[in-house]
Backbone as a chain_set.jsonl record, in Angstrom:
{"seq": "MVTWTELLGNTLGIPSVVMGLTLLAAGTSVPDLLSSVIVARMGEGDMAVSSSIGSNIFDILVGLPLPWLCFTLYPGTPENVVIGSEGIWTSIFILMGMLVAIVVIIHCSGWKMTRTLGGCMFLLYFAYLAQAITVEYFRDPCFGA", "coords": {"N": [[7.876, 6.618, 3.668], [5.378, 7.718, 4.558], [5.765, 7.268, 7.193], [7.92, 8.904, 7.884], [6.794, 11.352, 7.044], [4.755, 11.713, 8.918], [6.268, 11.796, 11.342], [7.799, 14.174, 10.934], [5.463, 15.935, 10.852], [4.454, 15.545, 13.408], [6.737, 16.599, 15.009], [6.854, 19.233, 14.008], [4.393, 19.929, 14.762], [2.132, 19.725, 13.186], [-0.873, 18.681, 12.191], [-1.653, 15.173, 11.286], [-3.419, 14.774, 9.194], [-3.271, 17.124, 7.671], [-0.745, 16.958, 6.787], [-0.827, 14.492, 5.29], [-2.676, 15.387, 3.255], [-1.242, 17.308, 2.059], [1.716, 17.416, 1.776], [2.133, 14.535, 1.513], [0.516, 13.894, -0.686], [1.573, 15.782, -2.582], [4.206, 14.614, -2.742], [3.836, 12.148, -3.856], [2.737, 12.855, -6.325], [4.592, 14.183, -7.825], [6.384, 12.676, -9.584], [4.332, 12.162, -11.795], [3.787, 14.852, -12.421], [6.453, 15.569, -13.298], [6.749, 14.059, -15.567], [4.548, 14.841, -17.203], [5.2, 17.527, -17.472], [7.65, 17.227, -18.956], [6.596, 15.829, -21.457], [4.593, 17.748, -22.349], [6.293, 19.861, -22.884], [7.532, 18.783, -25.06], [5.568, 19.271, -26.931], [3.386, 17.557, -26.902], [0.744, 17.916, -25.647], [-1.801, 16.739, -25.254], [-0.984, 14.122, -24.639], [0.237, 14.557, -22.042], [-1.952, 15.44, -20.363], [-3.699, 13.241, -20.696], [-1.805, 11.466, -19.352], [-1.744, 12.284, -16.811], [-4.354, 12.024, -15.99], [-4.886, 9.372, -16.633], [-2.959, 8.057, -14.768], [-4.096, 8.713, -12.309], [-6.609, 7.244, -12.476], [-5.544, 4.7, -12.638], [-4.36, 4.554, -10.091], [-6.669, 4.597, -8.43], [-8.168, 2.359, -9.416], [-6.355, 0.181, -9.217], [-4.234, 0.587, -7.436], [-5.442, 1.282, -5.086], [-7.28, -1.132, -4.411], [-5.639, -3.434, -4.714], [-3.559, -3.685, -2.664], [-5.413, -3.96, -0.477], [-6.721, -6.334, -1.066], [-4.553, -8.102, -1.077], [-3.947, -7.919, 1.706], [-6.359, -9.02, 2.843], [-6.364, -11.532, 1.894], [-4.133, -12.754, 3.082], [-3.071, -15.158, 5.298], [-4.614, -15.495, 8.632], [-5.508, -12.897, 8.961], [-8.14, -10.611, 9.427], [-11.322, -11.057, 7.857], [-12.915, -9.032, 7.258], [-12.344, -5.441, 6.984], [-12.647, -2.669, 8.813], [-13.314, 0.59, 8.088], [-12.81, 3.853, 8.689], [-15.217, 6.215, 7.659], [-16.977, 8.534, 7.916], [-17.421, 10.925, 6.457], [-17.464, 10.148, 3.778], [-19.563, 10.271, 1.663], [-19.777, 13.001, 1.409], [-17.22, 13.768, 0.47], [-17.197, 12.258, -1.93], [-19.271, 13.572, -3.46], [-18.227, 16.179, -3.523], [-15.977, 15.775, -4.9], [-16.945, 14.78, -7.41], [-18.309, 16.989, -8.197], [-16.018, 18.698, -8.513], [-14.783, 17.319, -10.685], [-16.805, 17.894, -12.766], [-16.496, 20.643, -12.746], [-13.881, 20.864, -13.776], [-13.874, 19.692, -16.289], [-15.679, 21.558, -17.548], [-14.27, 23.832, -17.087], [-12.039, 23.213, -18.817], [-13.224, 22.942, -21.278], [-14.1, 25.6, -21.652], [-11.699, 26.746, -21.98], [-11.077, 26.054, -24.543], [-10.187, 23.647, -25.015], [-7.354, 23.767, -24.669], [-4.185, 23.869, -23.165], [-3.779, 26.286, -20.966], [-2.356, 29.212, -19.07], [-4.356, 30.275, -17.594], [-6.119, 28.028, -17.43], [-4.41, 26.368, -15.93], [-4.03, 28.031, -13.598], [-6.822, 27.979, -12.766], [-7.186, 25.373, -12.126], [-5.271, 24.981, -9.996], [-6.496, 26.67, -8.34], [-8.91, 25.284, -7.811], [-7.847, 23.0, -6.575], [-6.849, 23.92, -4.145], [-9.242, 25.013, -3.006], [-10.455, 22.58, -2.662], [-8.564, 21.546, -0.781], [-8.801, 23.299, 1.433], [-11.628, 22.708, 2.049], [-11.404, 19.919, 2.768], [-9.686, 19.88, 4.895], [-10.968, 21.622, 6.698], [-13.33, 20.068, 7.179], [-12.315, 17.765, 8.32], [-11.132, 19.007, 10.665], [-13.366, 19.923, 12.187], [-14.726, 17.464, 12.421], [-12.939, 15.731, 13.945], [-12.158, 15.959, 17.32], [-9.427, 15.839, 18.232], [-7.885, 17.047, 16.501], [-6.315, 19.4, 16.507], [-4.679, 18.889, 18.504]], "CA": [[7.476, 8.028, 3.342], [4.356, 7.943, 5.412], [6.213, 7.325, 8.676], [8.785, 10.242, 7.968], [6.07, 12.421, 6.974], [4.095, 11.732, 10.211], [7.154, 12.292, 12.332], [7.972, 15.509, 10.653], [4.345, 16.708, 11.261], [4.527, 15.658, 14.864], [7.701, 17.304, 15.35], [6.481, 20.641, 13.764], [2.992, 20.411, 15.422], [1.187, 19.941, 12.108], [-1.744, 17.418, 12.301], [-1.365, 14.223, 10.158], [-4.443, 14.949, 8.086], [-2.76, 18.362, 6.972], [0.452, 16.447, 6.223], [-1.194, 13.754, 4.241], [-3.493, 16.051, 2.101], [-0.318, 18.317, 1.341], [3.056, 16.78, 1.651], [2.15, 13.217, 0.894], [-0.122, 14.194, -1.913], [2.673, 16.334, -3.477], [5.317, 13.602, -3.042], [3.417, 11.05, -4.718], [2.356, 13.448, -7.708], [5.802, 14.781, -8.5], [6.801, 12.007, -10.752], [3.383, 12.487, -12.665], [4.064, 16.24, -12.711], [7.584, 15.805, -14.116], [6.505, 13.232, -16.875], [3.675, 15.576, -17.816], [5.814, 18.856, -17.974], [8.475, 16.866, -20.14], [5.88, 15.618, -22.62], [3.979, 18.979, -22.664], [7.335, 20.71, -23.568], [7.775, 18.165, -26.419], [4.509, 19.547, -27.897], [2.431, 16.613, -26.777], [0.038, 18.413, -24.551], [-2.705, 15.587, -25.094], [-0.335, 13.073, -23.858], [0.509, 15.033, -20.686], [-3.181, 15.506, -19.81], [-4.07, 11.987, -20.53], [-0.887, 10.771, -18.491], [-2.124, 12.722, -15.506], [-5.701, 11.516, -15.664], [-4.564, 7.86, -16.394], [-2.251, 7.593, -13.584], [-5.036, 8.736, -11.204], [-7.456, 6.195, -12.727], [-4.812, 3.41, -12.286], [-4.321, 4.416, -8.65], [-7.978, 4.145, -7.869], [-8.547, 0.894, -9.888], [-5.401, -0.788, -8.958], [-3.36, 1.046, -6.346], [-6.153, 1.136, -3.736], [-7.787, -2.32, -4.083], [-4.755, -4.602, -4.582], [-3.065, -3.944, -1.186], [-6.468, -4.452, 0.456], [-6.888, -7.83, -1.49], [-3.458, -8.879, -0.496], [-4.192, -8.003, 3.055], [-7.42, -9.91, 3.344], [-5.999, -13.014, 1.489], [-2.891, -13.188, 3.808], [-3.706, -16.049, 6.327], [-4.51, -14.958, 9.787], [-5.914, -11.461, 9.006], [-9.529, -10.57, 9.477], [-11.841, -11.035, 6.594], [-13.48, -7.586, 6.927], [-11.548, -4.352, 7.595], [-13.41, -1.558, 9.159], [-12.596, 1.86, 7.589], [-13.556, 5.118, 9.343], [-15.636, 6.856, 6.492], [-18.006, 9.264, 8.201], [-17.44, 11.891, 5.551], [-17.262, 9.664, 2.46], [-20.405, 10.829, 0.803], [-19.505, 14.49, 1.207], [-16.178, 13.737, -0.318], [-17.622, 11.888, -3.224], [-20.029, 14.655, -4.141], [-17.486, 17.317, -3.792], [-14.944, 15.395, -6.11], [-17.723, 14.71, -8.529], [-18.344, 18.444, -8.582], [-14.654, 19.149, -9.105], [-14.606, 16.697, -11.984], [-17.511, 18.535, -13.712], [-16.0, 21.956, -12.973], [-12.617, 20.805, -14.638], [-14.247, 19.566, -17.725], [-16.456, 22.854, -17.916], [-13.075, 24.846, -17.413], [-11.184, 22.772, -20.061], [-14.049, 23.27, -22.439], [-14.211, 26.954, -21.846], [-10.444, 27.231, -22.461], [-10.855, 25.638, -25.875], [-9.365, 22.369, -24.831], [-5.994, 23.999, -24.676], [-3.572, 24.0, -21.908], [-3.3, 27.752, -20.912], [-2.104, 29.564, -17.769], [-5.608, 30.433, -16.98], [-6.67, 26.672, -16.963], [-3.618, 25.897, -14.81], [-4.573, 28.67, -12.433], [-8.046, 27.385, -12.261], [-6.84, 23.94, -11.499], [-4.662, 25.256, -8.773], [-7.753, 27.212, -7.481], [-9.716, 24.046, -7.371], [-7.04, 22.129, -5.529], [-6.782, 24.757, -2.937], [-10.49, 24.921, -2.526], [-10.666, 21.228, -2.056], [-7.791, 21.261, 0.407], [-9.395, 23.977, 2.449], [-12.85, 21.998, 2.541], [-11.053, 18.578, 3.376], [-8.985, 20.238, 6.221], [-12.051, 22.158, 7.55], [-14.282, 19.065, 7.501], [-11.558, 16.949, 9.381], [-10.918, 19.776, 11.774], [-14.598, 19.885, 12.863], [-14.936, 16.013, 12.676], [-12.048, 15.293, 14.905], [-11.788, 16.789, 18.26], [-8.069, 15.906, 18.531], [-7.269, 17.548, 15.224], [-5.268, 20.457, 16.806], [-4.017, 18.524, 19.797]], "C": [[6.513, 8.484, 4.341], [4.861, 8.205, 6.834], [7.134, 8.579, 8.699], [7.805, 11.49, 7.981], [5.305, 12.694, 8.329], [4.971, 12.174, 11.241], [7.424, 13.641, 12.275], [6.748, 16.284, 11.106], [4.233, 16.762, 12.739], [5.445, 16.569, 15.5], [7.568, 18.963, 15.139], [5.2, 20.96, 14.303], [2.091, 20.395, 14.369], [0.461, 18.419, 12.177], [-1.594, 16.512, 10.952], [-2.135, 14.351, 9.019], [-3.777, 16.009, 7.162], [-1.602, 17.646, 6.116], [0.188, 15.475, 4.905], [-1.851, 14.367, 3.065], [-2.445, 17.057, 1.368], [0.965, 17.595, 0.863], [3.088, 15.543, 1.076], [1.593, 13.269, -0.503], [0.969, 14.674, -3.002], [3.719, 15.309, -3.764], [4.996, 12.463, -3.833], [3.076, 11.515, -6.224], [3.502, 13.958, -8.292], [6.125, 13.994, -9.664], [5.699, 12.077, -11.986], [3.611, 13.984, -13.326], [5.223, 16.378, -13.635], [7.293, 15.198, -15.46], [5.567, 14.241, -17.724], [4.316, 16.959, -18.411], [6.755, 18.553, -19.127], [7.741, 16.694, -21.445], [5.165, 16.805, -23.098], [4.966, 19.764, -23.522], [7.673, 20.15, -25.039], [6.777, 18.499, -27.394], [3.398, 18.391, -27.772], [1.496, 16.839, -25.532], [-1.16, 17.348, -24.311], [-2.316, 14.494, -24.138], [-0.124, 13.368, -22.483], [-0.81, 15.055, -19.951], [-3.616, 14.077, -19.582], [-3.21, 10.983, -19.525], [-1.418, 11.074, -17.014], [-3.344, 12.059, -15.148], [-5.487, 9.987, -15.653], [-3.915, 7.348, -15.138], [-3.185, 7.655, -12.358], [-6.034, 7.618, -11.208], [-6.907, 4.845, -12.301], [-4.682, 3.382, -10.791], [-5.55, 4.09, -7.916], [-8.345, 2.705, -8.13], [-7.647, -0.139, -9.491], [-4.668, -0.593, -7.759], [-4.056, 0.933, -5.01], [-6.548, -0.371, -3.518], [-6.72, -3.391, -3.956], [-4.005, -4.613, -3.251], [-4.117, -4.442, -0.251], [-6.583, -5.817, 0.246], [-5.787, -8.582, -0.869], [-3.624, -9.083, 0.971], [-5.223, -8.974, 3.471], [-7.074, -11.241, 2.921], [-4.915, -13.57, 2.31], [-3.647, -13.953, 5.161], [-3.579, -15.375, 7.758], [-4.921, -13.547, 9.93], [-7.528, -11.552, 9.012], [-10.059, -10.553, 8.191], [-12.362, -9.591, 6.242], [-12.583, -6.527, 7.694], [-12.436, -3.253, 7.652], [-12.645, -0.263, 8.926], [-13.524, 3.034, 7.962], [-13.972, 6.023, 7.906], [-16.965, 7.706, 6.72], [-18.419, 10.313, 7.125], [-17.418, 11.417, 4.019], [-18.152, 10.305, 1.405], [-20.162, 12.219, 0.53], [-18.322, 14.601, 0.128], [-16.472, 13.44, -1.865], [-18.384, 12.835, -4.177], [-19.269, 15.69, -4.491], [-16.532, 16.89, -4.981], [-15.662, 15.12, -7.538], [-18.014, 16.238, -9.161], [-17.073, 19.042, -9.169], [-14.469, 18.617, -10.468], [-15.504, 17.46, -13.055], [-16.977, 20.05, -13.975], [-14.683, 21.868, -13.826], [-13.001, 20.709, -16.063], [-14.916, 20.789, -18.297], [-15.19, 23.765, -18.094], [-12.219, 24.498, -18.662], [-11.891, 23.165, -21.17], [-14.105, 24.726, -22.78], [-12.869, 27.506, -22.236], [-10.127, 26.715, -23.884], [-10.145, 24.35, -25.991], [-7.849, 22.463, -25.164], [-5.384, 24.245, -23.407], [-3.011, 25.517, -21.82], [-2.99, 27.984, -19.396], [-3.378, 29.766, -16.874], [-6.191, 29.114, -16.511], [-5.73, 26.228, -15.839], [-3.922, 26.568, -13.547], [-5.866, 28.122, -11.749], [-7.976, 26.062, -11.558], [-6.259, 24.172, -10.136], [-5.776, 25.891, -7.801], [-8.613, 26.133, -6.934], [-9.214, 23.179, -6.481], [-7.244, 22.727, -4.18], [-8.163, 24.925, -2.214], [-10.871, 23.511, -1.828], [-9.889, 21.018, -0.894], [-8.471, 21.994, 1.524], [-10.679, 23.254, 3.025], [-12.336, 20.872, 3.327], [-10.446, 18.897, 4.907], [-10.004, 20.671, 7.224], [-13.015, 20.988, 7.857], [-13.524, 18.102, 8.571], [-11.267, 17.718, 10.577], [-12.193, 19.786, 12.67], [-15.16, 18.368, 13.244], [-14.084, 15.36, 13.897], [-11.641, 16.129, 15.995], [-10.373, 16.854, 18.731], [-7.281, 16.555, 17.434], [-6.097, 18.608, 15.656], [-4.509, 20.154, 17.888], [-2.557, 18.081, 19.425]], "O": [[6.727, 9.526, 4.962], [4.48, 9.144, 7.532], [7.007, 9.296, 9.692], [7.946, 12.45, 8.739], [5.258, 13.837, 8.782], [4.498, 12.944, 12.077], [7.353, 14.343, 13.284], [6.967, 17.307, 11.754], [3.965, 17.815, 13.319], [5.071, 17.278, 16.434], [8.053, 19.795, 15.906], [4.84, 22.136, 14.349], [1.107, 21.11, 14.56], [1.032, 17.329, 12.207], [-1.452, 16.975, 9.821], [-1.663, 14.09, 7.912], [-3.732, 15.787, 5.952], [-1.559, 17.764, 4.891], [0.753, 15.58, 3.816], [-1.62, 13.919, 1.942], [-2.71, 17.556, 0.275], [1.162, 17.261, -0.305], [3.923, 15.308, 0.202], [2.192, 12.71, -1.422], [1.191, 14.085, -4.059], [4.102, 15.132, -4.921], [5.872, 11.854, -4.447], [3.12, 10.736, -7.176], [3.358, 14.219, -9.486], [6.16, 14.569, -10.752], [6.148, 12.051, -13.132], [3.606, 14.201, -14.537], [5.157, 17.119, -14.615], [7.599, 15.842, -16.463], [5.855, 14.427, -18.906], [4.049, 17.417, -19.522], [6.81, 19.286, -20.114], [8.13, 17.286, -22.452], [5.099, 16.919, -24.321], [4.667, 20.249, -24.613], [8.007, 20.861, -25.987], [6.927, 18.155, -28.567], [2.515, 18.379, -28.63], [1.486, 16.077, -24.565], [-1.462, 17.12, -23.139], [-2.961, 14.044, -23.191], [-0.295, 12.449, -21.683], [-0.744, 14.637, -18.795], [-3.88, 13.688, -18.444], [-3.689, 9.976, -19.002], [-1.496, 10.189, -16.162], [-3.421, 11.527, -14.041], [-5.905, 9.355, -14.683], [-4.303, 6.334, -14.557], [-3.112, 6.799, -11.476], [-6.335, 7.056, -10.155], [-7.59, 3.994, -11.731], [-4.863, 2.317, -10.202], [-5.522, 3.396, -6.899], [-8.757, 1.952, -7.248], [-8.059, -1.296, -9.405], [-4.455, -1.567, -7.036], [-3.474, 0.578, -3.984], [-6.165, -0.887, -2.468], [-6.894, -4.253, -3.095], [-3.861, -5.729, -2.75], [-3.839, -5.227, 0.655], [-6.563, -6.565, 1.224], [-6.011, -9.592, -0.201], [-3.485, -10.194, 1.482], [-4.981, -9.728, 4.413], [-7.508, -12.158, 3.619], [-4.729, -14.787, 2.285], [-4.542, -13.466, 5.853], [-2.553, -14.759, 8.047], [-4.694, -12.99, 11.004], [-8.085, -12.568, 8.598], [-9.355, -10.059, 7.311], [-12.243, -9.084, 5.127], [-12.164, -6.722, 8.835], [-12.99, -2.87, 6.622], [-11.551, -0.032, 9.442], [-14.703, 3.154, 7.63], [-13.082, 6.452, 7.171], [-17.902, 7.648, 5.925], [-19.608, 10.554, 6.915], [-17.358, 12.255, 3.119], [-17.666, 10.817, 0.397], [-20.35, 12.618, -0.619], [-18.384, 15.325, -0.866], [-16.111, 14.146, -2.806], [-18.199, 12.895, -5.393], [-19.436, 16.219, -5.59], [-16.36, 17.646, -5.938], [-15.066, 15.22, -8.61], [-17.945, 16.542, -10.352], [-17.077, 19.77, -10.162], [-14.044, 19.35, -11.361], [-15.016, 17.664, -14.166], [-16.991, 20.595, -15.078], [-14.429, 22.817, -14.568], [-12.568, 21.473, -16.926], [-14.73, 21.051, -19.485], [-15.052, 24.402, -19.138], [-11.768, 25.362, -19.413], [-11.276, 23.731, -22.074], [-14.152, 25.114, -23.947], [-12.812, 28.612, -22.772], [-9.017, 26.924, -24.374], [-9.556, 24.039, -27.027], [-7.196, 21.593, -25.74], [-6.044, 24.83, -22.549], [-2.025, 25.91, -22.443], [-3.288, 27.136, -18.555], [-3.431, 29.483, -15.677], [-6.693, 29.013, -15.392], [-6.235, 25.729, -14.833], [-4.074, 25.92, -12.512], [-5.997, 27.872, -10.551], [-8.636, 25.761, -10.563], [-6.743, 23.577, -9.173], [-5.856, 25.583, -6.612], [-8.978, 26.097, -5.759], [-9.93, 22.605, -5.661], [-7.739, 22.111, -3.236], [-8.227, 24.971, -0.985], [-11.434, 23.364, -0.743], [-10.385, 20.366, 0.025], [-8.727, 21.36, 2.549], [-10.851, 23.168, 4.241], [-12.724, 20.759, 4.49], [-10.731, 18.228, 5.901], [-10.005, 20.248, 8.38], [-13.516, 21.044, 8.98], [-14.116, 17.723, 9.582], [-11.137, 17.053, 11.605], [-12.036, 19.655, 13.884], [-15.903, 18.152, 14.202], [-14.587, 14.562, 14.688], [-10.819, 17.014, 15.759], [-10.031, 17.741, 19.514], [-6.052, 16.576, 17.499], [-5.008, 18.559, 15.084], [-3.695, 20.978, 18.306], [-1.777, 17.723, 20.308]]}, "num_chains": 1, "name": "protein.A"}
């Protein structure tokens, strides 16, 4: 999926960062979206929200470290892997702020799924997306090349 997305981006002249933050993110979130919509339509809104939050927690706690662990345990690979993380602290603080904003918005909507709540979540996503692309654009001189 990553290779095809990168090829599509290169063909269309779209930077890989934009493709990763949009198309890949959407592609990996569609199963969560569909299961949450199905469960919410069955009247189990709590289960829909907990499913979407739980899958992200699982991705962070298992989906990220397990491949790295397997990679470092494989014979002949380096023990340390260098990861480019110039803007990691900025991203962490922004995501923490988003988490606080989401909890406040959910509280203000009376802990009920409403269209306003959904609209606010979309707005927060697009704000994060704009920020991430802007940071990457100014950090990488080859971004638009």
